[in-house]
Structure formats: C-alpha cells, structure tokens
Amino acid sequence: MSVPAEKAYYRFLVLFFNCLLTFGSYFCFDIPSVLQDQFQGNLTCINTTHHNGTLDCVEGLGMTPQQYNLLYAIYAWTNALVVIVAGFLIDKLGNRFGVFLFSFLTVLGSSVFALGSHFKGTPYLLPLMLTGRLLFGSGNGSLTIVQNRITAFWFRGKELALAFGLTLSFSRLGSVLNFFFTQQFESHFGIQWTLWGGTILCVLGFCAAITVSVLDKVGMKQRGLDGAIQEESKKVRIQDVRLLPLRYWLLVFTIMFFYNGVFPFVADASKFIQDKYTGYSQREAAYIAGAVYDSSLVLSAAVGILIDYVGLRGIFAVLCAVMTLPVFALLAFTFVPPLVSTVWLGITYSFAAASMWPSIPLVVPQATLGTAMGLATSVQMVGIGISNLIVGQILGTKSSEAKIPLWRWQQMMIFMLANTIGCICTSLVLNVFDKRQGGALNGTTKRSQAAEQEARDSVDTATLLSGDEDADERRSIN
C-alpha cells in the first residue's frame, strides 16, 4: 500500500491550505487604500447635501495624508526589521513554528487596528492603529516567507512554477476582492465593522495555518524526512550570510526599486483617480486601482510557468522596468483613462514578480535560502517605507477635505519614475555580472537551468562543508 503523502493529491491539499494562509492578510493590507476617503474624512458631517449622487462631506477618522501614508510606512519598516530574524528562525526552527507565530501576529495586528478605529477624535486613534499595523506587518511579510518554504518543499522537482503561481494568485485574489467589495461593505456597515471583517478573514488564515501544520507534519513523518530536516536545521548558522554573492544584492535592489513604484502608488491610487479625473466615484476609483492586482491574479500562474520554462529572468527584469516607465509618465502628464495605466502596471508587475523573486534560489546557497529571502524582503520593505513617507510629504500634511492639487500628484509620479529608472540601472548591472558568472539567470530552457542549479548546489555544499570543517578546527584550537 503506497503512502498517501507521496501521492499528488496530498501535496495539492497542502498547497490549498497553504494558499489560504495569506488570503485574509492580503485582503486586510489594502483596506486603507480602498477607504482612503474615510480614513482622511471629517470626524463629523453636519448639514450634508448630495450633488450628482455624491456627498459634499465624507465622514471618517480625520487623518491627514501624512498620517494615512504612515500606516503603510510603519507596516513596511516593521516588515523590514522582522523578516531578517524571521528568515533565520524559520531556517533554524522549521516551518511549523513560523506558520503558527506569524499567522497569529496577523490576527492580533488586525484586531488592534480595528479597535483603534473606535477611538476617532481622541489621541488614542493614531497610536492604536499604528500599533496594529506594526503587529500586522510583523506577521504578514514573515508569513509569506514560510509559505514559500512550504511550497518549495512539497513541489521541488514537480510542479514548482505552477505551485508558486497559484500561491501568488490566491494571495492576490484577497487583494482583488478587497478592491471590489470593501467600499460597498463600508457604505452599509461603517468603517469599524469593515475593519473587524478583515480581522475575521485573518482568523480563517490562522485556521489554515493549523491545518497546513498538521498536513506538513503527518506528510513528512510518512515520508521519513522529519528527523533529517531537523538535523539539517541545526547546522544553519547566521554567519552563512557572508556567502551571499554580489548578484544576490543586485537582485535585491532591483526588487526594491521596482516595488517602490508599485505599492506606494496603489496605496494612494484611489484618491489620485478621484482628484485628477472627472466622473469617477469612490467605488469606481477603487475598481480601477485594483486592476493592478486583477491583472496579477489572472496572469501570475501562466507567467510563472512561462518564465520557469524559457528562463531569461534577468532580461525579463530589465524589460519589466523599461515597460513600466510609460505607466507613470501617462499618469503624470496625460489624461489617458487611468484604467489603461493600472492594467499596464499589473502586467509588468506580474512578469516582475515571476522573474525577480524566483531568481533568488538561483544565486544563493540552498542552506541560506530562508535568510536570503528574509533579507530581500527587509530591503524591499525599507524602500517601500521610505517611499510612503516621501509620498506623504509630497501630497501634504493638511486634511484632504478638498482635492489635492494636481502638481503634487505629478511630483509623486515623477518620484515613481525615478524609482523605475533605478530599477533599470540595477537590473542592467545584474545582467552584466550574471553573464560573467555563468548566466544562471538567463538560461533559455528549464532543462539548462536545472543543470546549472545542480552544479551550483554541489559547489555550495562543498563550500558549506568546508566552512563546517573550518569552524570545527577553530573550536578544537580554542
């Protein structure tokens, strides 16, 4: 009788619950983007009148644009600090430890964030909501790392590209549903209940964490791998960070510059569309802003399989950055319908995510993969956090009861353009160094990439073994 864990349906069952881990947290992450008017709206609206189906006054939490963007900045900074330690801890203590801890932090953070909304008009509002985003950020970025490790373990040598594509698509489904339904839900039940609804989705993610932990433990025991993996985890050392090559760091900064132009834009896109273009309601603006994630949802799995087969990841990284330049130029200097730009950005984002992040395992030693992913996420979040602060300064510190001037939005788009140019520069240098060192990123077939990976892994293993022997020798001398 065959072992169930070895059958295909078992790993796809693991994948299903693994996908559910981040569905709720991705939904929660961009709730402020959809409800930006409510977050920055007036504390009270007296004698409100209707004009053409819209309200003269939006009742909300009374935040300034700077305070609103700080909600995103503190999320990014917390992620930046925590994921470094998280990546190492996951390598050291295992997936089950990480999935419980980090999914719990998303539940706790979203709960505190929702609780803070009940204190509008008091000095407690901003500290509570910032604390909630801090806790939420501590869990969400790290949860993605452990999610990727689980996927890599169960699908290594099988349908890996498809599995990663489905994981990303399911996460983006949470983002897409947020942009489609949150504003309608808030109009019926208010901002407080909307934020608590996001918390409930995070609780569902925690239940998925329990399920995937059980499946992972049972499956590894049935396959006789539990003890071996624990032994390998004991060998992980923080000193292994020094083995990370220059190509890795160039890849990390390429990722950072690209995402600096995506996430801060999406955070303010709904407000931007209403301010610059005429005739868009809050709901329609949210739909258009969410098209970035709609495109990613539709394309991620297919693009992942395509790039996994044809390779050319470094070249795709350059092309993604070059093709993103017109997006922010159109938004800054023309009145082309904004849906064109958001769909366009969603397409380049899909190719960037499929070419950049899966390149990390190709340029770092396998033993340091969790730590490398954590460092990459950390640098990415530092960049996004700084970008959110800069955008907040550009858009102003006054409450946005009226429209933000167009020249301020143009300055924001120029800042997005500058980040995209930075991405082009780092990706070009990355391709130069990759070509000099064997061209692992730009292998043209899945087969040649597998051969390069196998050869590199053997070198990495020898390097790590040599490092272990050196360490043993030093201990014996001491």
Coordinates of C-alpha atoms in Angstrom, one line a residue:
M1 CA 0.0 0.0 0.0
S2 CA 1.5 3.4 -1.0
V3 CA 2.0 6.2 1.4
P4 CA -0.7 8.9 0.9
A5 CA 1.8 11.7 1.4
E6 CA 3.6 10.6 -1.8
K7 CA 0.5 11.0 -3.9
A8 CA -0.1 14.1 -6.0
Y9 CA -3.5 14.9 -4.3
Y10 CA -1.7 15.2 -0.9
R11 CA 0.7 17.9 -1.9
F12 CA -2.1 19.8 -3.7
L13 CA -4.1 19.5 -0.5
V14 CA -1.2 21.1 1.3
L15 CA -1.0 23.7 -1.4
F16 CA -4.7 24.6 -1.0
F17 CA -4.4 25.4 2.7
N18 CA -1.0 27.0 2.2
C19 CA -2.7 29.4 -0.3
L20 CA -5.3 30.3 2.4
L21 CA -2.6 31.4 4.8
T22 CA -2.2 34.8 3.2
F23 CA -5.7 35.3 1.6
G24 CA -7.1 37.2 4.5
S25 CA -3.9 39.2 5.3
Y26 CA -3.6 40.4 1.7
F27 CA -7.3 41.5 1.9
C28 CA -6.6 43.4 5.1
F29 CA -3.4 45.0 3.9
D30 CA -5.0 47.4 1.3
I31 CA -8.3 48.1 3.1
P32 CA -7.0 51.6 3.8
S33 CA -6.3 52.2 0.1
V34 CA -10.0 51.4 -0.7
L35 CA -11.2 53.5 2.2
Q36 CA -8.7 56.4 1.9
D37 CA -11.5 59.0 1.8
Q38 CA -13.0 57.5 5.1
F39 CA -9.6 57.4 6.8
Q40 CA -8.9 61.0 5.8
G41 CA -12.6 62.2 6.1
N42 CA -14.1 64.6 8.6
L43 CA -14.9 63.4 12.1
T44 CA -18.5 64.6 11.7
C45 CA -20.6 65.8 8.7
I46 CA -23.3 68.4 9.6
N47 CA -25.9 69.5 7.1
T48 CA -24.5 67.2 4.4
T49 CA -26.1 67.6 1.0
H50 CA -26.0 65.4 -2.2
H51 CA -24.7 66.6 -5.6
N52 CA -24.9 64.3 -8.6
G53 CA -25.1 61.3 -6.3
T54 CA -22.0 62.2 -4.2
L55 CA -21.7 63.7 -0.7
D56 CA -20.2 67.1 -0.1
C57 CA -18.6 65.7 3.0
V58 CA -17.2 62.3 3.8
E59 CA -17.4 61.3 7.5
G60 CA -14.3 59.4 8.7
L61 CA -11.4 59.2 11.0
G62 CA -9.9 62.6 10.4
M63 CA -6.4 61.6 9.4
T64 CA -4.1 63.8 7.3
P65 CA -2.4 62.4 4.1
Q66 CA 0.8 62.2 6.0
Q67 CA -0.7 60.2 8.9
Y68 CA -2.5 58.0 6.4
N69 CA 0.7 57.2 4.5
L70 CA 2.4 56.5 7.9
L71 CA 0.1 53.5 8.2
Y72 CA 1.8 52.0 5.2
A73 CA 5.3 53.2 6.1
I74 CA 5.2 51.6 9.6
Y75 CA 4.0 48.3 8.1
A76 CA 6.9 48.3 5.7
W77 CA 9.5 49.2 8.3
T78 CA 8.3 46.6 10.8
N79 CA 8.4 44.0 7.9
A80 CA 12.0 45.2 7.2
L81 CA 13.2 44.5 10.7
V82 CA 11.3 41.4 11.5
V83 CA 11.8 39.4 8.3
I84 CA 15.6 39.3 8.7
V85 CA 15.2 37.5 12.0
A86 CA 12.2 35.6 10.7
G87 CA 14.0 34.1 7.8
F88 CA 16.8 32.8 10.0
L89 CA 14.3 31.5 12.7
I90 CA 12.3 29.6 10.0
D91 CA 15.6 28.0 8.7
K92 CA 16.5 27.1 12.3
L93 CA 13.2 26.1 13.9
G94 CA 11.2 24.9 11.0
N95 CA 8.0 25.8 9.1
R96 CA 5.5 24.8 11.7
F97 CA 7.0 27.3 14.3
G98 CA 6.8 30.1 11.7
V99 CA 3.4 29.4 10.4
F100 CA 1.8 29.5 13.9
L101 CA 3.6 32.5 15.2
F102 CA 3.3 34.8 12.1
S103 CA -0.4 33.9 11.3
F104 CA -1.2 34.7 15.0
L105 CA 0.5 38.1 14.6
T106 CA -1.6 39.0 11.6
V107 CA -4.8 38.2 13.7
L108 CA -3.5 40.3 16.7
G109 CA -2.4 43.2 14.5
S110 CA -5.7 43.4 12.5
S111 CA -7.6 43.2 15.8
V112 CA -5.7 46.2 17.3
F113 CA -6.1 48.1 14.1
A114 CA -9.8 47.6 14.1
L115 CA -10.0 48.5 17.7
G116 CA -8.2 51.8 17.1
S117 CA -11.0 52.9 14.7
H118 CA -13.4 53.1 17.7
F119 CA -11.3 55.9 19.2
K120 CA -11.7 58.5 16.4
G121 CA -11.5 62.1 17.6
T122 CA -9.2 61.0 20.5
P123 CA -5.4 61.0 21.0
Y124 CA -5.6 57.2 21.1
L125 CA -6.7 56.7 17.4
L126 CA -3.3 57.0 15.7
P127 CA -1.2 55.2 18.3
L128 CA -3.6 52.2 18.3
M129 CA -3.8 52.0 14.6
L130 CA -0.1 52.3 14.1
T131 CA 0.5 49.6 16.7
G132 CA -2.0 47.4 14.9
R133 CA -0.1 47.9 11.6
L134 CA 3.2 47.2 13.4
L135 CA 2.0 43.9 14.7
F136 CA 0.3 43.1 11.4
G137 CA 3.5 43.9 9.5
S138 CA 5.5 41.7 11.9
G139 CA 3.4 38.7 10.8
N140 CA 2.4 39.2 7.2
G141 CA 5.8 39.5 5.5
S142 CA 7.3 36.7 7.5
L143 CA 4.2 34.5 6.8
T144 CA 4.9 34.9 3.1
I145 CA 8.5 33.5 3.6
V146 CA 7.3 30.4 5.5
Q147 CA 4.6 30.0 2.9
N148 CA 7.2 29.9 0.1
R149 CA 9.3 27.4 2.0
I150 CA 6.4 25.0 2.4
T151 CA 5.6 25.3 -1.3
A152 CA 9.2 24.8 -2.3
F153 CA 9.5 21.7 -0.1
W154 CA 6.4 19.9 -1.3
F155 CA 6.8 20.8 -5.0
R156 CA 10.5 20.6 -5.5
G157 CA 11.2 18.8 -8.8
K158 CA 7.5 18.7 -9.6
E159 CA 5.0 21.4 -10.4
L160 CA 7.0 24.1 -8.6
A161 CA 6.3 27.0 -11.0
L162 CA 2.6 26.3 -11.1
A163 CA 2.5 26.0 -7.3
F164 CA 4.3 29.4 -6.8
G165 CA 2.0 30.9 -9.4
L166 CA -1.1 29.6 -7.7
T167 CA 0.1 30.8 -4.3
L168 CA 0.6 34.3 -5.6
S169 CA -2.7 34.3 -7.5
F170 CA -4.6 33.2 -4.4
S171 CA -3.0 36.0 -2.3
R172 CA -3.8 38.5 -5.0
L173 CA -7.4 37.2 -5.0
G174 CA -7.6 38.6 -1.5
S175 CA -6.4 42.0 -2.7
V176 CA -8.8 41.9 -5.7
L177 CA -11.9 41.1 -3.6
N178 CA -10.9 43.9 -1.2
F179 CA -11.0 46.4 -4.0
F180 CA -14.3 45.1 -5.3
F181 CA -16.3 44.7 -2.1
T182 CA -14.8 46.7 0.8
Q183 CA -16.3 50.1 -0.2
Q184 CA -19.8 48.6 -0.6
F185 CA -19.5 46.8 2.7
E186 CA -18.3 50.0 4.4
S187 CA -21.2 52.0 3.0
H188 CA -23.7 49.6 4.6
F189 CA -21.9 48.8 7.9
G190 CA -19.4 51.5 8.6
I191 CA -15.6 51.6 8.8
Q192 CA -15.4 49.8 12.2
W193 CA -17.3 46.7 11.1
T194 CA -15.4 46.7 7.9
L195 CA -12.0 46.5 9.7
W196 CA -13.4 43.8 12.0
G197 CA -14.5 41.8 8.9
G198 CA -10.8 41.9 7.8
T199 CA -9.8 40.5 11.1
I200 CA -12.2 37.6 10.7
L201 CA -10.5 36.7 7.4
C202 CA -7.2 36.7 9.2
V203 CA -8.7 34.3 11.7
L204 CA -9.5 32.0 8.8
G205 CA -5.9 32.2 7.8
F206 CA -4.9 31.1 11.3
C207 CA -7.2 28.1 11.0
A208 CA -5.5 27.3 7.7
A209 CA -2.1 27.5 9.5
I210 CA -3.2 24.9 11.9
T211 CA -4.4 22.6 9.1
V212 CA -1.2 23.0 6.9
S213 CA 1.0 22.4 10.0
V214 CA -0.8 19.1 10.7
L215 CA -0.6 18.0 7.0
D216 CA 3.1 19.0 6.8
K217 CA 3.9 17.1 10.0
V218 CA 2.0 13.9 9.0
G219 CA 3.3 14.0 5.5
M220 CA 7.0 14.4 6.5
K221 CA 6.7 11.6 9.0
Q222 CA 5.1 9.3 6.5
R223 CA 7.9 10.1 4.1
G224 CA 10.6 9.6 6.8
L225 CA 12.0 13.1 6.4
D226 CA 11.1 14.7 9.7
G227 CA 14.3 13.7 11.6
A228 CA 16.6 14.5 8.6
I229 CA 15.2 18.0 8.2
Q230 CA 15.6 18.7 11.9
E231 CA 19.2 17.7 11.7
E232 CA 19.8 20.0 8.7
S233 CA 18.2 22.9 10.6
K234 CA 20.6 22.6 13.4
K235 CA 23.5 23.3 11.0
V236 CA 22.1 26.6 9.9
R237 CA 24.4 29.5 11.1
I238 CA 23.9 33.3 10.9
Q239 CA 27.5 33.5 9.6
D240 CA 26.3 31.9 6.4
V241 CA 25.1 35.4 5.3
R242 CA 28.6 36.2 4.2
L243 CA 28.2 33.6 1.4
L244 CA 25.6 35.7 -0.3
P245 CA 27.1 36.9 -3.6
L246 CA 27.1 40.3 -5.4
R247 CA 24.4 39.0 -7.8
Y248 CA 22.1 38.5 -4.9
W249 CA 22.5 42.0 -3.7
L250 CA 22.0 43.5 -7.2
L251 CA 18.8 41.4 -7.4
V252 CA 17.6 42.6 -4.0
F253 CA 18.0 46.3 -5.0
T254 CA 16.3 45.6 -8.4
I255 CA 13.3 44.2 -6.5
M256 CA 13.3 47.1 -4.1
F257 CA 13.3 49.8 -6.8
F258 CA 10.5 48.1 -8.7
Y259 CA 8.2 47.6 -5.7
N260 CA 8.9 51.2 -4.6
G261 CA 6.9 52.2 -7.7
V262 CA 4.1 49.7 -7.2
F263 CA 2.9 49.6 -3.6
P264 CA 3.1 53.3 -2.7
F265 CA 1.2 54.1 -5.9
V266 CA -1.6 51.5 -5.2
A267 CA -1.8 52.9 -1.6
D268 CA -2.9 56.4 -3.0
A269 CA -4.2 55.4 -6.4
S270 CA -7.9 55.6 -5.5
K271 CA -7.6 59.1 -4.2
F272 CA -5.4 60.1 -7.1
I273 CA -8.0 58.9 -9.7
Q274 CA -10.8 60.8 -8.0
D275 CA -8.7 64.0 -7.7
K276 CA -7.3 64.1 -11.3
Y277 CA -10.0 62.5 -13.4
T278 CA -13.6 63.7 -13.6
G279 CA -16.6 61.4 -13.3
Y280 CA -15.2 58.6 -11.1
S281 CA -17.0 57.7 -7.8
Q282 CA -15.0 56.2 -4.9
R283 CA -16.2 52.7 -5.8
E284 CA -15.1 53.1 -9.5
A285 CA -11.8 54.6 -8.5
A286 CA -11.2 51.6 -6.2
Y287 CA -12.0 49.2 -9.0
I288 CA -9.5 50.9 -11.3
A289 CA -6.8 51.0 -8.7
G290 CA -7.4 47.3 -8.0
A291 CA -6.8 46.5 -11.7
V292 CA -3.1 46.2 -10.8
Y293 CA -3.9 43.2 -8.7
D294 CA -6.6 41.9 -11.1
S295 CA -4.0 41.6 -13.9
S296 CA -1.6 39.9 -11.5
L297 CA -4.4 37.5 -10.4
V298 CA -5.1 36.4 -14.0
L299 CA -1.5 36.3 -15.2
S300 CA 0.6 35.1 -12.3
A301 CA 0.3 31.3 -12.8
A302 CA 0.7 31.4 -16.6
V303 CA 3.6 33.8 -16.5
G304 CA 5.3 31.8 -13.8
I305 CA 5.2 28.6 -15.9
L306 CA 6.4 30.5 -19.0
I307 CA 9.4 32.0 -17.3
D308 CA 10.2 28.8 -15.5
Y309 CA 10.5 27.2 -18.9
V310 CA 12.1 29.8 -21.1
G311 CA 14.4 31.3 -18.4
L312 CA 15.7 34.7 -19.3
R313 CA 14.9 36.0 -15.9
G314 CA 17.5 38.8 -15.9
I315 CA 16.3 40.0 -19.3
F316 CA 12.7 40.0 -18.2
A317 CA 13.7 42.0 -15.1
V318 CA 15.1 44.8 -17.4
L319 CA 12.2 44.7 -19.7
C320 CA 9.7 44.9 -16.8
A321 CA 11.3 48.1 -15.6
V322 CA 11.6 49.7 -19.0
M323 CA 8.0 48.9 -19.8
T324 CA 6.8 50.4 -16.5
L325 CA 8.3 53.8 -17.4
P326 CA 5.3 54.8 -19.6
V327 CA 2.8 54.0 -16.9
F328 CA 3.9 56.8 -14.6
A329 CA 4.5 59.2 -17.5
L330 CA 0.9 58.7 -18.7
L331 CA -0.4 59.2 -15.2
A332 CA 1.6 62.3 -14.6
F333 CA 1.3 64.2 -17.8
T334 CA -1.7 63.0 -19.7
F335 CA -5.4 62.4 -19.2
V336 CA -5.4 58.9 -20.8
P337 CA -8.1 56.9 -18.9
P338 CA -6.4 55.6 -15.7
L339 CA -7.5 52.0 -16.3
V340 CA -5.0 51.8 -19.1
S341 CA -2.2 52.6 -16.8
T342 CA -3.3 50.3 -13.9
V343 CA -3.8 47.3 -16.2
W344 CA -0.4 48.0 -17.8
L345 CA 1.2 48.2 -14.4
G346 CA -0.4 45.0 -13.4
I347 CA 1.0 43.2 -16.4
T348 CA 4.6 44.4 -15.8
Y349 CA 4.2 43.6 -12.1
S350 CA 3.2 40.0 -12.9
F351 CA 6.3 39.5 -15.0
A352 CA 8.5 41.2 -12.4
A353 CA 7.2 39.0 -9.6
A354 CA 7.7 35.9 -11.7
S355 CA 11.2 36.8 -12.8
M356 CA 12.8 38.5 -9.8
W357 CA 11.7 36.6 -6.7
P358 CA 12.2 33.1 -8.1
S359 CA 15.7 34.1 -9.2
I360 CA 16.9 34.3 -5.6
P361 CA 17.3 30.5 -5.2
L362 CA 19.4 30.5 -8.4
V363 CA 22.1 32.8 -6.9
V364 CA 22.4 31.9 -3.2
P365 CA 23.4 28.7 -1.4
Q366 CA 20.5 26.5 -0.5
A367 CA 21.4 26.5 3.2
T368 CA 20.9 30.2 3.4
L369 CA 17.7 30.5 1.3
G370 CA 15.3 31.4 4.2
T371 CA 17.7 34.1 5.5
A372 CA 18.3 35.4 1.9
M373 CA 14.5 35.7 1.3
G374 CA 14.2 37.5 4.7
L375 CA 17.0 40.0 3.8
A376 CA 15.5 40.6 0.4
T377 CA 12.1 41.3 1.9
S378 CA 13.7 43.5 4.5
V379 CA 15.4 45.7 2.0
Q380 CA 12.3 45.8 -0.1
M381 CA 10.2 47.0 2.9
V382 CA 12.7 49.6 3.9
G383 CA 12.5 51.1 0.4
I384 CA 8.7 51.0 0.4
G385 CA 8.5 52.5 3.9
I386 CA 10.8 55.4 2.9
S387 CA 8.8 55.8 -0.4
N388 CA 5.5 56.0 1.6
L389 CA 6.9 58.7 3.8
I390 CA 8.2 60.7 0.8
V391 CA 4.8 60.4 -0.9
G392 CA 3.1 61.6 2.3
Q393 CA 5.4 64.7 2.3
I394 CA 4.8 65.4 -1.4
L395 CA 1.0 65.2 -1.0
G396 CA 0.9 67.5 2.0
T397 CA 0.1 67.4 5.7
K398 CA -3.3 69.0 5.7
S399 CA -6.6 67.0 5.9
S400 CA -7.8 66.2 2.4
E401 CA -11.3 67.5 2.6
A402 CA -10.7 69.1 -0.8
K403 CA -8.8 67.8 -3.8
I404 CA -5.0 67.5 -3.5
P405 CA -3.5 69.8 -6.2
L406 CA -2.6 68.2 -9.5
W407 CA 1.0 69.5 -9.3
R408 CA 1.5 67.5 -6.1
W409 CA 0.3 64.3 -7.8
Q410 CA 2.6 65.0 -10.7
Q411 CA 5.6 65.2 -8.3
M412 CA 4.5 61.9 -6.8
M413 CA 4.5 60.3 -10.3
I414 CA 7.9 61.7 -11.0
F415 CA 9.2 60.1 -7.8
M416 CA 7.7 56.8 -9.1
L417 CA 9.6 57.3 -12.4
A418 CA 12.9 57.9 -10.5
N419 CA 12.5 54.6 -8.7
T420 CA 11.8 52.8 -12.0
I421 CA 14.9 54.3 -13.6
G422 CA 16.9 53.0 -10.5
C423 CA 15.4 49.5 -11.2
I424 CA 16.6 49.7 -14.8
C425 CA 20.1 50.6 -13.7
T426 CA 20.5 47.8 -11.1
S427 CA 18.9 45.2 -13.4
L428 CA 21.3 46.1 -16.2
V429 CA 24.3 45.7 -13.9
L430 CA 22.8 42.4 -12.6
N431 CA 22.8 41.0 -16.2
V432 CA 26.4 42.0 -16.8
F433 CA 27.6 40.2 -13.6
D434 CA 25.3 37.2 -14.3
K435 CA 26.8 36.8 -17.8
R436 CA 30.4 36.9 -16.4
Q437 CA 29.5 34.2 -13.8
G438 CA 27.9 31.6 -16.0
G439 CA 24.5 33.2 -16.9
A440 CA 22.4 31.2 -14.4
L441 CA 19.6 33.8 -14.5
N442 CA 19.3 33.8 -18.3
G443 CA 19.3 30.0 -19.1
T444 CA 17.0 29.6 -22.1
T445 CA 15.3 26.3 -21.1
K446 CA 14.1 24.7 -17.9
R447 CA 16.5 21.8 -18.5
S448 CA 19.6 24.0 -18.7
Q449 CA 18.5 25.9 -15.6
A450 CA 18.1 22.6 -13.7
A451 CA 21.6 21.5 -14.8
E452 CA 23.1 24.9 -13.6
Q453 CA 21.3 24.7 -10.3
E454 CA 22.5 21.1 -9.7
A455 CA 26.1 22.2 -10.4
R456 CA 25.8 25.2 -8.2
D457 CA 24.3 23.2 -5.4
S458 CA 27.2 20.9 -5.4
V459 CA 29.6 23.8 -5.1
D460 CA 27.5 25.3 -2.3
T461 CA 27.5 22.0 -0.5
A462 CA 31.3 21.8 -0.7
T463 CA 31.6 25.4 0.5
L464 CA 29.4 24.8 3.5
L465 CA 31.1 21.6 4.4
S466 CA 34.4 23.4 4.2
G467 CA 33.0 26.1 6.4
D468 CA 31.9 23.5 8.9
E469 CA 35.3 21.9 9.0
D470 CA 37.0 25.3 9.5
A471 CA 34.6 26.0 12.3
D472 CA 35.4 22.6 13.9
E473 CA 39.1 23.3 13.6
R474 CA 38.8 26.7 15.2
R475 CA 36.8 25.2 18.1
S476 CA 39.5 22.5 18.6
I477 CA 42.2 25.1 18.7
N478 CA 40.3 27.2 21.2

